[in-house]
GROMACS .gro file of C-alpha atoms in nm:
model
  103
    1MET     CA    1   3.050  -0.298   4.365
    2ASN     CA    2   3.080   0.020   4.603
    3ALA     CA    3   2.750   0.109   4.778
    4GLY     CA    4   2.590   0.398   4.597
    5ARG     CA    5   2.746   0.300   4.257
    6ARG     CA    6   2.550   0.143   3.959
    7THR     CA    7   2.668  -0.063   3.697
    8VAL     CA    8   2.660   0.123   3.364
    9ARG     CA    9   2.676  -0.036   3.022
   10ALA     CA   10   2.672   0.122   2.668
   11THR     CA   11   2.418   0.001   2.406
   12ARG     CA   12   2.500  -0.044   2.049
   13ASP     CA   13   2.264   0.255   1.984
   14PHE     CA   14   2.506   0.463   2.197
   15PHE     CA   15   2.813   0.320   1.987
   16ALA     CA   16   2.632   0.406   1.661
   17ASP     CA   17   2.563   0.747   1.751
   18LEU     CA   18   2.944   0.769   1.851
   19ASP     CA   19   3.023   0.624   1.514
   20ALA     CA   20   2.808   0.843   1.332
   21GLN     CA   21   2.950   1.171   1.488
   22LEU     CA   22   3.318   1.115   1.517
   23PRO     CA   23   3.562   0.953   1.273
   24ALA     CA   24   3.753   0.633   1.324
   25GLU     CA   25   4.078   0.850   1.292
   26ARG     CA   26   4.183   1.169   1.458
   27GLY     CA   27   4.144   1.469   1.209
   28PRO     CA   28   4.438   1.661   1.050
   29ASN     CA   29   4.371   1.952   1.279
   30GLY     CA   30   4.361   1.729   1.588
   31GLU     CA   31   3.965   1.665   1.578
   32PRO     CA   32   3.887   1.383   1.815
   33SER     CA   33   3.830   1.010   1.701
   34THR     CA   34   3.584   0.787   1.841
   35ASN     CA   35   3.889   0.621   2.017
   36ASP     CA   36   3.987   0.956   2.183
   37PHE     CA   37   3.627   0.989   2.307
   38GLN     CA   38   3.615   0.648   2.449
   39VAL     CA   39   3.970   0.688   2.632
   40VAL     CA   40   3.906   1.042   2.762
   41GLU     CA   41   3.507   1.126   2.771
   42LEU     CA   42   3.349   0.795   2.830
   43LEU     CA   43   3.493   0.697   3.169
   44ARG     CA   44   3.382   1.036   3.287
   45ILE     CA   45   3.029   0.989   3.156
   46VAL     CA   46   3.025   0.637   3.301
   47ASP     CA   47   3.105   0.762   3.630
   48GLU     CA   48   2.852   1.028   3.649
   49PHE     CA   49   2.589   0.800   3.555
   50ALA     CA   50   2.712   0.536   3.803
   51THR     CA   51   2.714   0.767   4.114
   52GLY     CA   52   2.458   1.023   4.009
   53PHE     CA   53   2.194   0.883   3.802
   54ASP     CA   54   1.908   0.957   4.050
   55THR     CA   55   2.035   1.348   4.060
   56LEU     CA   56   2.024   1.377   3.697
   57PRO     CA   57   1.724   1.562   3.518
   58PRO     CA   58   1.458   1.314   3.357
   59LEU     CA   59   1.452   1.312   2.988
   60PHE     CA   60   1.079   1.352   3.008
   61PRO     CA   61   0.896   1.525   3.298
   62GLY     CA   62   0.758   1.241   3.539
   63GLU     CA   63   0.967   0.958   3.369
   64ASP     CA   64   1.214   0.887   3.626
   65ASP     CA   65   1.370   0.591   3.411
   66TYR     CA   66   1.531   0.814   3.143
   67ARG     CA   67   1.790   1.062   3.264
   68VAL     CA   68   1.999   1.328   3.049
   69LEU     CA   69   2.341   1.423   3.127
   70ILE     CA   70   2.447   1.771   2.937
   71THR     CA   71   2.798   1.836   3.012
   72ILE     CA   72   3.106   2.005   2.879
   73GLY     CA   73   3.391   1.755   2.762
   74LEU     CA   74   3.761   1.768   2.757
   75LEU     CA   75   3.764   1.703   2.364
   76LEU     CA   76   3.427   1.830   2.270
   77PRO     CA   77   3.274   2.167   2.362
   78ARG     CA   78   2.917   2.023   2.465
   79MET     CA   79   2.746   1.666   2.478
   80ALA     CA   80   2.440   1.512   2.595
   81VAL     CA   81   2.406   1.170   2.702
   82THR     CA   82   2.077   0.987   2.754
   83ALA     CA   83   2.045   0.670   2.973
   84ARG     CA   84   1.774   0.431   3.098
   85LEU     CA   85   1.751   0.250   3.397
   86ALA     CA   86   1.725  -0.106   3.318
   87SER     CA   87   1.516  -0.388   3.492
   88ASP     CA   88   1.830  -0.535   3.644
   89GLY     CA   89   1.924  -0.205   3.793
   90ALA     CA   90   2.213  -0.117   3.565
   91ILE     CA   91   2.207   0.201   3.377
   92GLU     CA   92   2.214   0.172   2.993
   93LEU     CA   93   2.363   0.462   2.803
   94VAL     CA   94   2.125   0.489   2.508
   95ALA     CA   95   2.199   0.794   2.297
   96LEU     CA   96   2.476   1.040   2.252
   97ASP     CA   97   2.450   1.378   2.104
   98LEU     CA   98   2.800   1.573   2.052
   99ASP     CA   99   2.878   1.940   1.961
  100THR     CA  100   3.161   1.884   1.718
  101GLU     CA  101   3.168   2.255   1.612
  102SER     CA  102   3.444   2.451   1.817
  103GLU     CA  103   3.357   2.781   1.941
   0.00000   0.00000   0.00000
């Protein structure tokens, strides 16, 4: 592991959020699937949390164990990802909110 880079893992809740918001197969007009998200967006999200967890805003004021990343995606206009600091020092992705409406 590189210095300054934390281990990041996604929880079942994170993947449940993903499955609830995107279909298993790409849509007829090119709407992204869960697989598309995992291939294109998830690696960027993991990298953001692995290297910048401490610089992201806390989800709740004064609670530094939960941070939120609000960003634009390559496939989706906006997304919010919530992560928590686990007892072993890893970062766990716990919630996902995707804006699936095109602008």
